[in-house]
Each structure stands twice: as C-alpha cells, then as structure tokens.
Amino acid sequence: MRLSSGVMLAALAGPAAAANSTYYNPILPGWHSDPSCTQVDGTFYCVTSTFISFPGLPIYASKDLINWKHVSHVWNRESQLPGYSWATPEQQNGMFAATIRYRDGVFYVICEYLNVEDKDSGVLFKSTNPYDDASWSDPVTFPAPKIDPDLFWDDDGKAYVATQGIQLQEMNLDTGAMGPAVPLWNGTGGVWPEGPHIYKRGGYYYLMIAEGGTAEDHAITIARAKSITGPYTPSPNNPILTNRGSQEYFQTVGHGDLFQDAAGNWWGTALATRSGPEYKSYPMGRETVLFPVTWAGDGSDWPILQPVRGKMSGWALPPPTRDVPGDGPFNSDPDVYDFKTKGGAIPRNLVYWRVPREGAFTATEKGLQVVLGRNSLAGLPGGPEPAAKAISFIGRRQTDSLFTFSVDLDFSPKADGQEAGVTAFLTQNANIQLGVVLVEEQPSFRFNVSGQVKTSAVPKGWEGKTVRLEIKMVKPTEYTFSAMLAADEKTRVALGTASAELLSGGSGSFVGTLIGVYATCNGAGEGIDCPAGTPNAYFKRWRYTGDGQYFSETETVPREGKGKGKGMRRKRSMLDSGL
Ligand SMILES: *[C@@H]1O[C@H](CO)[C@@H](O)[C@H](O)[C@H]1NC(C)=O
Ligand SMILES: *[C@@H]1O[C@H](CO)[C@@H](O)[C@H](O)[C@H]1NC(C)=O
Ligand SMILES: *[C@@H]1O[C@H](CO)[C@@H](O)[C@H](O)[C@H]1NC(C)=O
C-alpha cells in the first residue's frame, strides 16, 4: 500500500473546506483501552490493549472514523509466543498498550507482554495485510523493562522506541537489538509518565505522553525538542487533554495517539471511561474516544486537542461507508451466531481468557461444543499452567450501555459440579454466573454473584429441552439474568439481578466486561481434565443486540433506521452532518 496521489494533493492544499461534522463518543464502545491508530491510503487502523484475553491486539479498520471493522488480531496463534499465555496467572498482565505504525508497505505493531518470567517481553509484529490473521508475523522479541513502546522513524531511517519513563532507545527492527536508553522527559509531575508517542512536524519532535495514572487523574501532556534525544520543552498549555476534576460523564481521558486523515486534518484517539464523576459504575471499562486536533494559529505551533465529550463537533468526517475489506464484524454490530457449520470458524469478536486448550471450542451440527473446563471461572487449583488451560470461557465485549444477550443451551449434567451457563465476566475474581447444575440429582439453575449463590429447580417439564439463558441490561447499572424454554419465551423466569459496580474497576480496573458462556466440572478430575464421561455443553443461537448507548448521564445516541436489518441500525445514526 502507498499513499494515493489524492492524499498527497489534499495534504498540500491544506484541510478541505467541507462543513464540520458531529458524531458521538465512544467510537469504539466496550473495552478498548490505550488506542493507537494510523491512516494509510484513506483507511484508518487502530489497535487496543487486551491483556491476557486471546486472541489479542485486535485491529479495527475504518474509512469514516465511525464504522470500525474488526479485521484481524495481531496475536492470533499460540505459536507466535509459545507458552506465554499459559505462564501468565495474573488477571491483568499480558498484552499492554501497543503502537501501530506503517512504513514502506509494512504494518508494525509493537507491544510489551507483561510478566512472563525469563522471557523477553518486548514484541514487534509485522504484516503486509492487516486483513488477515495469518499475515501477522511471529514477533521479533526484545528486552523491554518498561511498558508502552512507541515506534518512530527519523528522517535518516533510524527506528526509535520510546517507553514509560519516558526514555528512548534506537532499535534494530530485524533483530530486536536495542541501543542504550536515553531519558527524555519526566512529564509534568503526574504519576506514571507513560504511553509515549513521538511525531515530527515543522522541525520539532513532539513527545506526547499520558500521566496521572489511568483513572480519574489521567491526562495527556506534551513536550518538544529540536533533536530527538532532547532537551524537551513542555508545552505551556499542559495538560493538553484531560477531564480530571470535572463533572463530565467521560472520565479518565488519556493515553492518546494523533494521526491525520486523507484531507490533512488532524485527529486524536484516547481512552475514556463512561463513569461520570462518581466513578463507581462503568462495566465497559476504558473505551476509545475520538477528538479533533488543530495546531495553534498563533505561530507557537503547539497542538490543541478538543475536549472529550459524548457529542462532538469538528472536522468534516470522511463520507460514511461500511465498504471496508476483510471478513470480521463491525464493532457495533449485533451478534447473530448459530455455530451450526461443522468445523466453522469462531467469530472474530469472541475471545477467550488466555489461549484455550486444543479442542475445547468446536462448531458442530449441534451448536458450539464446549468441553467442560476442570476449573471454575474463579478457580486456579493446580498452579497457573493447568489452571490457565482448564477454563472454558468464551465471550464478546459488552459494547452497549443497554443490551440483550441470549444463547440456547443443550446440557444435561450427570454429576455434582458439572455446570454450563452464561456470565458477565470482568476477571476470574469478578464475574456473575448463571449456570445449569445438579443439586441432589435435581437439575437446577445456580445464580452466583460474588459467591452469593442462589439455586432454584429447573421448572417441571423442561427436562431434556433446550433452555435459553439471557443477560440483559435495561438500565446501565444493573444486569438481569433469566431463563426460558427456547421454544417458548412465555416460560421466562427471572433468576437474579446484579449491580454493574461489581464489574467496575477493582480486580479488573484495566479490562472491561465480556458477555459470554462457560462450562466447568468445578474441580473434579485431574490435571486439566474433567472425569471421563463428563458430557459436553452445546450452545447455539447466540444473539447479542445493543439496546441503547449513553453519551451523557441521561441521553442515548439517537437511533435511525431501527429494524432495517442486521448491522444497519447505526450506519448513519452515529453522524448527523452538522450543516
Ligand atoms: C527525571 O527525574 C530524575 C529524578 O528527579 C532526574 O534525575 C532526571 O534528570 C529527570 N530526567 C529528565 C529527562 O528530566
Ligand atoms: C470545525 O472543526 C475544527 C476542528 O475541531 C474547528 O477548529 C473549527 O473551528 C470548526 N469550524 C466551525 C465553523 O465550527
Ligand atoms: C461462586 O463464585 C465465586 C467467585 O465469584 C466462586 O469463588 C465460587 O466458587 C462460586 N460458587 C459456586 C457454588 O459455584
């Protein structure tokens, strides 16, 4: 790929004079932290953090900055990093903030895999086709004592990696050899100067960083120098972006990246949390927001980042389109998955908690066959490695303030402990489960909220029939769980509610809620295996639909064309052309 001549001409002519647009944040709703984005040939590409979930480091592609297609995962094969996943017991280690860049036909994603002992943790992946998982290389690994690597090429072609601190090292992108670390800047005094990105413009090297920690005090600050190694002079306007100390619905704004569109306009992405100043209920965690960027017209040449709000107005967006290559779903699409094709691929937006053991999840004529994991969602018996391999969970990001998720389950537990069901899952320590189990030989529903367990007998006449389990949010602060016969929704029984605060922060302050299914024999058996003869669980008719997206404490994004069919409902609703 190369920049088209149209791109070059538009850039030379300066920003196009099209009317400004309005749009709504977040542009990547659901758990999408630490976004890094770039634009190539009129298409935007972003990568976000995934920690221990797998596949990791999703690539989203868009031509209009609003409709984002999930086109690949950078980390998609166990063999890319043999053993790393299963050697990571902690819930919030793994793939930290990555940077995506493009140069001479190659996409680069650089990241640090945190806390895997005795291995180089810096990882640099390359691809010539980000629409194809297989195109992402095995990584070049490198020693990375600091998180959040950036990647920047200077005019002489030398590649530099800036990391937390903030420090700079030259890097050989073929071998992973690193030069000596040069300290660049400590930031303006906030804790954790991190998430650096370097840009060159008008003879200055701009070093944009995050500081203040990733919670309420988060902020973006910037400094610049005439030489890449410094000395760096901070902007007089720091922090150049933050919602710290504000009453805004969008809090924790920080960890940003800047890029230009094909018309030459500057934009930025950052993470933010839809928590309001109370910062108590935010089950989707840190999401990706978009903001217009201008450069001060007073000759001082510092960037001005437009404050992050739910409804934004700024540069004309490229015309809306879903004409993006690749075969993944758009992030805001509903799920309509039946898993009926034997051996069919698992949809790209469904993820596991670490690399799953081989054969645990298989599409069959009977639906998605899930081999029961020996460990419960919470369990870590037997040390990290078997525990990591023995959790059977698959889920998708909660991408909407309000939603309905349901799935049909065929499962007949034969022994105590055998369980299959649905879960709203933040970490192994914070999740809400509704499962089908045996209690004194009676098939029962078990609703488990933080160890508070409520069981109720499966109604008479349901034995041997397909059961539909449902998780729903009718207000953004509470999950409701229910069950019904798949063949008759009128049989619905409400089985419990749980506060979204249980899935906000705490043991999962870096991650966000996943909605999905699990199956376990709750510790019976040996090693990673449940006892011989343990039945599999079959899930089919997996449905997820967004029912509302809050952009302030009280307002939801207007929805147009509702009912027009799969994936169409938000096509234009995220935009109204601000004429
Ligand atoms: C950062 O702070 C340390 C400790 O105060 C100081 O020694 C160092 O010179 C500072 N680095 C830069 C680049 O200003
Ligand atoms: C259009 O958006 C840009 C970027 O946010 C802003 O600088 C400019 O003032 C806006 N123009 C109008 C007419 O609102
Ligand atoms: C309920 O969930 C907690 C974790 O939240 C777990 O420790 C416990 O074992 C579960 N109880 C049952 C009966 O599954």
XYZ file of C-alpha atoms and ligand atoms in Angstrom:
621
model
C 0.000 0.000 0.000
C 1.095 3.577 -0.578
C -0.373 6.997 -0.170
C -2.565 7.792 -3.147
C -1.866 10.928 -5.115
C -5.262 12.206 -3.949
C -3.994 12.037 -0.397
C -0.875 13.969 -1.281
C -2.772 16.659 -3.170
C -5.292 17.154 -0.394
C -2.490 17.399 2.131
C -0.715 20.020 0.031
C -3.894 22.002 -0.466
C -4.478 22.019 3.303
C -7.580 20.846 5.125
C -10.628 20.609 2.895
C -13.286 23.256 3.409
C -16.126 20.751 3.907
C -18.727 21.527 6.568
C -17.869 20.262 10.038
C -19.466 17.031 11.320
C -20.945 15.966 14.597
C -20.521 12.471 15.974
C -20.784 10.591 19.249
C -18.158 9.120 21.525
C -17.017 6.488 22.159
C -16.148 5.477 18.599
C -15.063 2.032 19.814
C -17.521 1.311 22.616
C -16.747 -1.525 25.010
C -13.393 -2.477 26.470
C -10.932 -0.774 24.064
C -8.162 0.867 26.058
C -4.893 2.511 25.018
C -5.861 3.038 21.372
C -3.103 3.595 18.830
C -4.165 4.494 15.303
C -2.740 5.396 11.928
C -4.076 6.243 8.479
C -2.888 4.611 5.282
C -4.315 5.353 1.871
C -7.562 6.734 3.308
C -8.169 3.846 5.723
C -7.709 4.218 9.473
C -6.307 1.353 11.554
C -6.420 1.121 15.353
C -5.082 -1.418 17.838
C -6.149 -1.646 21.510
C -4.931 -3.434 24.654
C -6.122 -6.953 25.501
C -4.006 -8.134 28.481
C -4.464 -11.924 28.877
C -7.545 -12.294 26.683
C -6.910 -14.206 23.463
C -6.789 -13.691 20.526
C -5.220 -10.364 21.430
C -4.401 -6.968 19.950
C -7.428 -6.524 17.664
C -7.037 -4.439 14.528
C -10.032 -2.283 13.635
C -10.213 -0.681 10.186
C -12.452 2.203 9.107
C -12.778 4.608 6.196
C -15.032 7.075 8.030
C -13.710 7.014 11.645
C -17.159 5.842 12.816
C -17.758 2.371 11.363
C -14.921 0.147 12.637
C -14.499 -3.350 11.234
C -12.627 -5.911 13.311
C -10.312 -7.158 10.574
C -7.685 -9.234 12.407
C -5.877 -9.982 15.633
C -2.152 -9.345 15.730
C -1.677 -12.096 18.353
C -3.789 -14.919 16.994
C -1.693 -18.125 17.297
C -0.212 -19.740 20.391
C 2.881 -20.488 18.298
C 3.645 -16.769 17.938
C 4.612 -16.695 21.630
C 4.883 -20.305 22.748
C 3.905 -20.789 26.380
C 3.497 -17.104 27.191
C -0.256 -17.213 27.710
C -0.347 -20.247 29.991
C 2.524 -18.856 32.082
C 0.543 -15.733 32.972
C -1.554 -16.340 36.087
C -2.342 -12.712 36.825
C -5.614 -11.305 35.519
C -4.219 -8.017 34.246
C -0.834 -8.900 32.773
C -0.208 -9.855 29.160
C -0.509 -7.524 26.188
C -0.265 -3.957 27.435
C -0.629 -0.837 25.328
C 0.584 -1.296 21.744
C 1.546 1.153 18.995
C 0.588 0.655 15.333
C 2.595 2.288 12.559
C 3.034 1.830 8.799
C 6.113 2.243 6.649
C 7.067 1.157 3.139
C 4.281 -1.386 2.699
C 4.550 -2.926 6.169
C 2.333 -2.518 9.233
C 4.145 -2.733 12.568
C 2.569 -3.386 15.960
C 4.926 -3.056 18.913
C 3.900 -4.009 22.440
C 5.063 -5.323 25.784
C 3.786 -8.657 27.100
C 3.871 -8.063 30.844
C 5.068 -10.500 33.494
C 6.100 -13.655 31.788
C 9.197 -14.812 33.617
C 12.562 -15.414 31.948
C 11.447 -14.298 28.515
C 11.999 -11.122 26.548
C 8.754 -9.312 26.842
C 9.027 -6.718 24.067
C 7.207 -7.935 20.951
C 7.256 -6.447 17.447
C 4.829 -7.946 14.912
C 4.794 -7.143 11.189
C 2.187 -7.610 8.465
C 1.702 -6.644 4.838
C -2.022 -7.436 5.043
C -3.752 -6.450 8.285
C -6.998 -8.008 6.982
C -5.554 -11.475 7.501
C -4.608 -13.041 10.851
C -2.064 -15.290 9.165
C -0.204 -12.302 7.771
C 0.864 -11.151 11.248
C 4.377 -12.435 11.807
C 5.832 -14.217 14.758
C 7.233 -11.342 16.814
C 10.752 -10.061 16.959
C 11.266 -10.102 20.726
C 13.404 -7.629 22.629
C 14.210 -6.807 26.246
C 11.580 -4.352 27.488
C 11.857 -3.396 31.121
C 9.377 -0.557 30.537
C 5.820 -0.687 29.188
C 4.103 1.147 26.322
C 6.631 1.067 23.465
C 6.214 3.645 20.698
C 7.739 3.257 17.246
C 9.104 6.249 15.329
C 11.372 6.510 12.294
C 13.524 9.591 11.967
C 14.273 11.176 8.584
C 17.504 9.186 8.358
C 15.525 5.927 8.577
C 16.648 5.021 12.101
C 13.898 3.453 14.223
C 13.350 4.594 17.802
C 11.327 3.123 20.638
C 10.188 5.417 23.463
C 8.759 3.749 26.568
C 7.359 4.540 30.002
C 9.588 6.832 31.960
C 9.976 8.474 29.369
C 13.068 7.006 27.751
C 14.253 6.438 24.178
C 16.196 3.617 22.540
C 17.245 3.017 18.981
C 16.021 -0.371 17.795
C 17.045 -2.783 15.075
C 13.629 -3.896 13.814
C 15.005 -7.117 12.337
C 16.952 -8.413 15.313
C 15.353 -6.642 18.290
C 18.743 -5.258 19.336
C 18.256 -2.128 21.445
C 20.585 0.813 21.854
C 21.294 2.496 25.199
C 18.339 4.162 26.924
C 18.299 7.963 26.848
C 15.984 9.667 29.370
C 13.774 12.180 27.519
C 11.217 13.680 29.873
C 9.614 13.021 33.247
C 6.316 14.650 32.319
C 4.807 17.498 34.304
C 4.771 15.742 37.679
C 1.813 13.370 37.391
C 2.417 9.745 38.425
C 3.300 7.185 35.756
C 4.560 9.145 32.761
C 3.819 6.526 30.077
C 2.132 5.842 26.734
C 4.596 7.983 24.740
C 4.245 8.714 21.037
C 6.696 10.793 19.000
C 5.651 12.852 15.944
C 7.774 15.117 13.793
C 6.274 18.325 12.469
C 7.769 21.621 11.353
C 11.286 20.761 12.538
C 10.163 19.708 16.039
C 9.998 16.300 17.627
C 6.759 16.254 19.638
C 6.628 13.802 22.556
C 3.037 13.238 23.665
C 2.522 11.134 26.801
C -0.041 10.021 29.381
C 0.408 10.792 33.051
C -1.519 10.868 36.305
C -2.401 7.156 36.205
C -5.174 5.648 34.118
C -8.029 6.595 36.491
C -9.633 9.944 37.372
C -6.370 11.942 37.210
C -5.401 10.697 33.756
C -4.171 13.350 31.334
C -2.250 13.931 28.110
C 0.780 16.211 28.184
C 3.302 17.132 25.510
C 6.854 18.438 25.110
C 9.017 19.107 22.071
C 12.654 19.314 21.049
C 14.744 20.134 18.005
C 16.736 16.920 18.484
C 15.113 13.539 19.112
C 17.176 12.997 22.249
C 16.173 16.387 23.680
C 16.263 18.605 25.580
C 12.444 18.587 25.584
C 10.487 21.730 26.434
C 6.988 21.182 27.874
C 4.011 22.930 26.293
C 2.798 25.961 28.268
C -0.725 24.513 27.892
C -0.206 21.188 29.698
C -2.181 19.123 30.282
C -3.390 19.455 26.701
C -6.242 16.998 27.297
C -7.919 15.787 30.492
C -11.309 15.541 32.190
C -9.699 15.392 35.621
C -11.604 17.240 38.340
C -14.614 17.676 36.044
C -18.264 16.634 36.262
C -18.081 15.040 32.791
C -19.693 11.689 32.005
C -16.479 10.736 30.188
C -13.723 10.419 32.799
C -10.107 9.084 32.790
C -9.365 10.674 29.394
C -5.767 9.980 28.449
C -3.309 7.694 26.678
C -3.803 9.166 23.234
C -2.374 8.980 19.731
C -2.533 11.517 16.872
C -2.925 10.992 13.126
C -4.075 12.817 10.006
C -6.979 11.970 7.733
C -6.631 11.912 3.949
C -7.777 15.555 3.762
C -4.875 16.557 6.010
C -6.946 17.220 9.153
C -5.506 16.072 12.466
C -7.400 13.810 14.860
C -6.617 12.003 18.074
C -7.868 8.941 19.903
C -7.604 8.269 23.626
C -9.169 6.081 26.269
C -12.053 7.284 28.441
C -14.496 5.770 30.920
C -18.220 6.456 30.911
C -18.474 6.622 34.680
C -19.440 10.173 35.485
C -17.546 11.852 38.337
C -18.931 9.225 40.779
C -16.608 6.697 39.071
C -18.470 3.719 40.513
C -20.389 2.036 37.703
C -18.505 1.590 34.432
C -18.649 -2.084 33.452
C -17.350 -1.429 29.926
C -14.093 -0.134 31.385
C -11.888 2.082 29.270
C -13.230 2.762 25.773
C -11.842 4.546 22.704
C -12.848 8.144 22.003
C -12.081 10.420 19.041
C -11.326 14.142 19.153
C -10.366 16.745 16.515
C -6.934 18.323 16.755
C -5.808 21.713 15.485
C -2.455 23.455 15.617
C -2.271 26.827 17.275
C -2.582 29.513 14.631
C -0.502 31.935 16.693
C 2.773 30.636 15.281
C 3.674 28.792 18.500
C 2.770 25.511 16.770
C 1.512 23.515 19.749
C -1.370 21.099 19.115
C -4.824 21.857 20.541
C -6.795 18.756 21.475
C -10.541 19.269 21.589
C -12.009 18.256 24.974
C -13.659 14.831 25.018
C -17.439 14.882 25.307
C -20.213 12.494 24.292
C -21.391 14.648 21.386
C -18.540 16.132 19.399
C -18.309 18.656 16.592
C -15.204 19.105 14.497
C -13.535 18.430 11.180
C -15.690 17.003 8.403
C -15.613 13.237 8.728
C -14.947 11.222 5.588
C -18.226 10.112 3.968
C -19.843 7.264 5.927
C -19.189 3.844 4.479
C -19.086 0.215 5.521
C -17.148 -0.673 2.400
C -14.089 -1.946 4.279
C -12.270 -5.131 3.194
C -11.931 -8.181 5.417
C -14.325 -10.626 6.977
C -14.765 -9.549 10.613
C -17.809 -7.937 12.190
C -18.106 -4.213 12.809
C -17.576 -3.441 16.484
C -21.095 -2.054 16.880
C -22.889 -4.836 15.022
C -25.157 -7.268 16.819
C -24.104 -10.932 17.034
C -26.219 -13.483 15.173
C -24.270 -16.708 15.557
C -25.725 -20.206 15.296
C -22.470 -22.243 15.217
C -24.224 -24.780 13.039
C -21.480 -25.239 10.457
C -19.338 -28.190 11.441
C -15.770 -27.000 11.916
C -16.806 -23.409 11.182
C -14.618 -20.569 12.380
C -15.272 -18.984 15.741
C -16.411 -15.390 15.040
C -13.585 -12.891 15.367
C -15.137 -10.783 18.113
C -15.352 -13.724 20.523
C -12.379 -14.101 22.841
C -11.088 -16.480 25.495
C -9.383 -15.860 28.815
C -5.882 -16.924 27.714
C -5.204 -19.369 24.857
C -7.772 -22.172 25.154
C -6.716 -25.812 25.270
C -6.940 -27.538 21.922
C -10.420 -28.801 21.044
C -12.257 -27.010 23.849
C -14.487 -24.989 21.494
C -15.753 -26.549 18.255
C -18.592 -25.608 15.935
C -20.690 -28.747 15.292
C -24.132 -29.526 13.837
C -25.400 -29.378 17.422
C -24.022 -25.895 18.027
C -20.854 -24.692 19.707
C -19.485 -27.697 21.555
C -17.699 -26.679 24.741
C -15.606 -29.234 26.616
C -16.080 -28.557 30.316
C -13.038 -26.960 31.892
C -11.789 -28.575 35.065
C -11.608 -25.216 36.736
C -14.499 -22.941 37.512
C -14.279 -19.375 36.246
C -12.814 -18.453 39.631
C -10.632 -21.479 40.116
C -6.872 -21.631 39.971
C -6.131 -25.044 41.553
C -3.093 -26.916 40.330
C -0.850 -23.937 39.668
C -1.019 -21.395 36.944
C -0.350 -23.543 33.910
C -3.059 -26.192 34.234
C -5.415 -23.622 35.631
C -4.865 -21.384 32.672
C -5.584 -24.212 30.247
C -8.580 -25.516 32.164
C -11.003 -22.604 31.988
C -13.721 -22.955 29.363
C -14.986 -19.429 28.738
C -15.750 -17.533 25.543
C -17.304 -14.095 25.307
C -17.630 -10.808 23.466
C -17.162 -7.304 24.714
C -20.168 -5.586 26.207
C -20.291 -2.785 23.648
C -23.556 -1.083 24.653
C -24.846 0.625 27.806
C -28.035 -1.394 27.321
C -28.148 -4.749 25.560
C -29.787 -8.154 25.343
C -27.688 -11.309 25.121
C -29.217 -14.752 24.863
C -27.984 -18.182 23.937
C -29.629 -21.598 23.738
C -28.084 -24.354 25.833
C -28.263 -28.124 25.485
C -26.649 -29.614 28.559
C -27.602 -32.456 30.897
C -25.322 -32.538 33.952
C -24.717 -36.098 35.132
C -22.841 -35.414 38.357
C -22.449 -32.792 41.040
C -20.239 -29.911 39.954
C -20.956 -30.195 36.228
C -22.131 -26.784 35.143
C -22.709 -24.725 31.994
C -24.181 -21.295 31.608
C -23.816 -17.617 30.822
C -21.673 -14.995 32.500
C -20.945 -11.306 32.658
C -17.208 -11.568 33.161
C -14.617 -8.959 34.118
C -11.912 -11.241 35.576
C -11.737 -14.634 37.240
C -12.280 -12.771 40.515
C -15.171 -10.579 39.355
C -17.939 -12.175 37.363
C -21.619 -13.020 37.556
C -22.710 -16.522 36.574
C -25.992 -18.205 35.763
C -25.446 -21.925 35.259
C -27.340 -25.179 34.950
C -26.167 -27.695 37.612
C -27.370 -30.775 39.506
C -28.417 -30.207 43.119
C -29.234 -33.510 44.842
C -29.900 -35.033 41.419
C -32.310 -32.221 40.554
C -31.352 -30.104 37.518
C -31.192 -26.552 38.851
C -30.253 -23.018 37.961
C -27.436 -21.574 40.028
C -27.030 -17.809 40.084
C -23.722 -16.779 41.607
C -22.877 -13.167 42.337
C -19.537 -12.785 44.149
C -20.026 -16.061 45.993
C -23.633 -15.270 46.944
C -25.289 -18.333 45.486
C -28.975 -18.826 44.791
C -30.249 -22.111 43.374
C -33.695 -22.909 42.035
C -35.006 -26.106 40.459
C -35.356 -26.116 36.675
C -39.174 -26.000 36.189
C -41.007 -29.266 35.672
C -41.403 -30.224 32.040
C -38.140 -28.528 30.960
C -36.032 -31.710 31.308
C -34.252 -32.646 28.122
C -35.384 -29.469 26.346
C -33.271 -26.627 25.031
C -33.064 -23.790 27.534
C -32.477 -20.169 26.585
C -30.372 -18.164 29.035
C -30.479 -14.387 28.878
C -28.422 -11.499 30.241
C -29.963 -8.087 29.792
C -29.381 -4.529 30.846
C -32.448 -2.324 30.867
C -30.560 0.298 32.850
C -26.812 0.817 32.592
C -26.179 -0.002 36.250
C -27.791 -3.438 36.560
C -27.627 -6.853 34.910
C -30.687 -9.080 34.890
C -30.468 -12.828 34.297
C -33.332 -15.050 33.196
C -34.122 -18.410 31.611
C -36.885 -19.752 29.413
C -37.602 -22.652 27.136
C -36.049 -21.848 23.769
C -39.276 -22.907 22.119
C -41.493 -20.674 24.246
C -40.383 -17.261 25.514
C -43.525 -17.057 27.649
C -41.961 -19.574 30.027
C -39.410 -16.924 31.081
C -38.344 -16.993 34.730
C -36.314 -14.160 36.275
C -33.351 -15.610 38.156
C -31.465 -12.651 39.523
C -30.070 -9.159 39.202
C -26.616 -7.799 39.980
C -25.108 -4.352 40.213
C -22.750 -3.293 37.434
C -20.488 -1.881 40.159
C -19.334 -5.465 40.777
C -17.814 -5.400 37.282
C -16.330 -1.887 37.511
C -12.685 -1.404 38.460
C -11.434 -3.451 41.413
C -9.619 -6.584 40.248
C -10.412 -5.572 36.665
C -9.522 -1.900 36.536
C -7.627 -2.306 33.228
C -10.138 -4.570 31.492
C -13.841 -4.410 30.635
C -16.813 -6.709 30.830
C -17.139 -9.635 28.452
C -20.539 -11.274 27.942
C -20.441 -14.973 27.144
C -20.683 -18.598 28.185
C -18.737 -21.036 30.350
C -18.711 -24.716 31.211
C -16.915 -26.423 34.095
C -16.852 -29.508 36.306
C -15.795 -27.292 39.238
C -12.532 -29.025 40.107
C -13.449 -32.723 39.654
C -10.961 -34.820 37.665
C -7.202 -34.433 37.345
C -4.704 -32.092 35.718
C -6.682 -30.078 33.211
C -9.287 -32.800 32.566
C -12.749 -33.370 33.957
C -13.558 -37.026 34.750
C -14.077 -39.357 31.776
C -17.704 -39.397 30.687
C -18.351 -35.752 31.554
C -20.905 -34.502 28.999
C -20.105 -31.552 26.745
C -22.235 -28.419 26.677
C -23.708 -27.209 23.371
C -24.510 -23.555 22.802
C -26.462 -22.345 19.777
C -28.494 -19.348 18.627
C -26.062 -16.854 20.197
C -27.595 -13.377 19.973
C -26.304 -10.018 21.208
C -28.167 -6.797 20.418
C -27.381 -3.279 21.550
C -30.457 -1.606 23.048
C -29.018 1.826 23.880
C -25.784 3.769 24.064
C -25.434 6.535 26.658
C -23.316 9.549 25.669
C -24.204 11.506 28.830
C -25.712 10.524 32.177
C -29.194 10.982 30.690
C -29.024 10.833 26.870
C -28.624 7.948 24.456
C -27.352 8.117 20.893
C -30.352 8.564 18.581
C -31.046 5.508 16.508
C -32.214 5.750 12.941
C -33.462 3.049 10.644
C -34.148 0.722 13.556
C -35.392 -2.619 12.310
C -33.805 -2.280 8.892
C -31.762 -5.375 9.493
C -28.509 -6.595 10.819
C -25.831 -4.023 11.219
C -27.655 -1.199 9.510
C -29.160 0.481 12.506
C -26.105 2.532 13.436
C -24.776 3.108 9.983
C -25.687 6.755 9.868
C -27.046 7.269 13.363
C -23.596 7.990 14.756
C -23.460 11.015 12.491
C -25.508 13.901 11.560
C -23.807 16.130 9.059
C -23.516 19.351 11.038
C -24.880 21.579 8.300
C 13.804 12.928 35.781
O 13.822 12.961 37.191
C 15.007 12.444 37.757
C 14.828 12.365 39.256
O 14.402 13.609 39.740
C 16.184 13.291 37.336
O 17.381 12.782 37.854
C 16.276 13.292 35.815
O 17.279 14.171 35.375
C 14.947 13.702 35.195
N 15.029 13.445 33.743
C 14.777 14.366 32.833
C 14.941 13.935 31.410
O 14.442 15.499 33.114
C -14.576 22.872 12.536
O -13.815 21.975 13.317
C -12.490 22.401 13.611
C -11.809 21.270 14.348
O -12.493 20.959 15.510
C -12.547 23.692 14.409
O -11.220 24.143 14.649
C -13.320 24.733 13.651
O -13.469 25.885 14.451
C -14.698 24.203 13.275
N -15.353 25.161 12.402
C -16.554 25.623 12.660
C -17.118 26.554 11.647
O -17.204 25.292 13.648
C -19.391 -18.514 43.067
O -18.461 -17.568 42.533
C -17.326 -17.383 43.325
C -16.477 -16.321 42.670
O -17.192 -15.159 42.470
C -16.558 -18.668 43.457
O -15.445 -18.493 44.306
C -17.453 -19.765 43.998
O -16.776 -20.987 43.958
C -18.726 -19.873 43.206
N -19.625 -20.797 43.850
C -20.183 -21.805 43.226
C -21.057 -22.692 44.066
O -20.011 -22.006 42.040
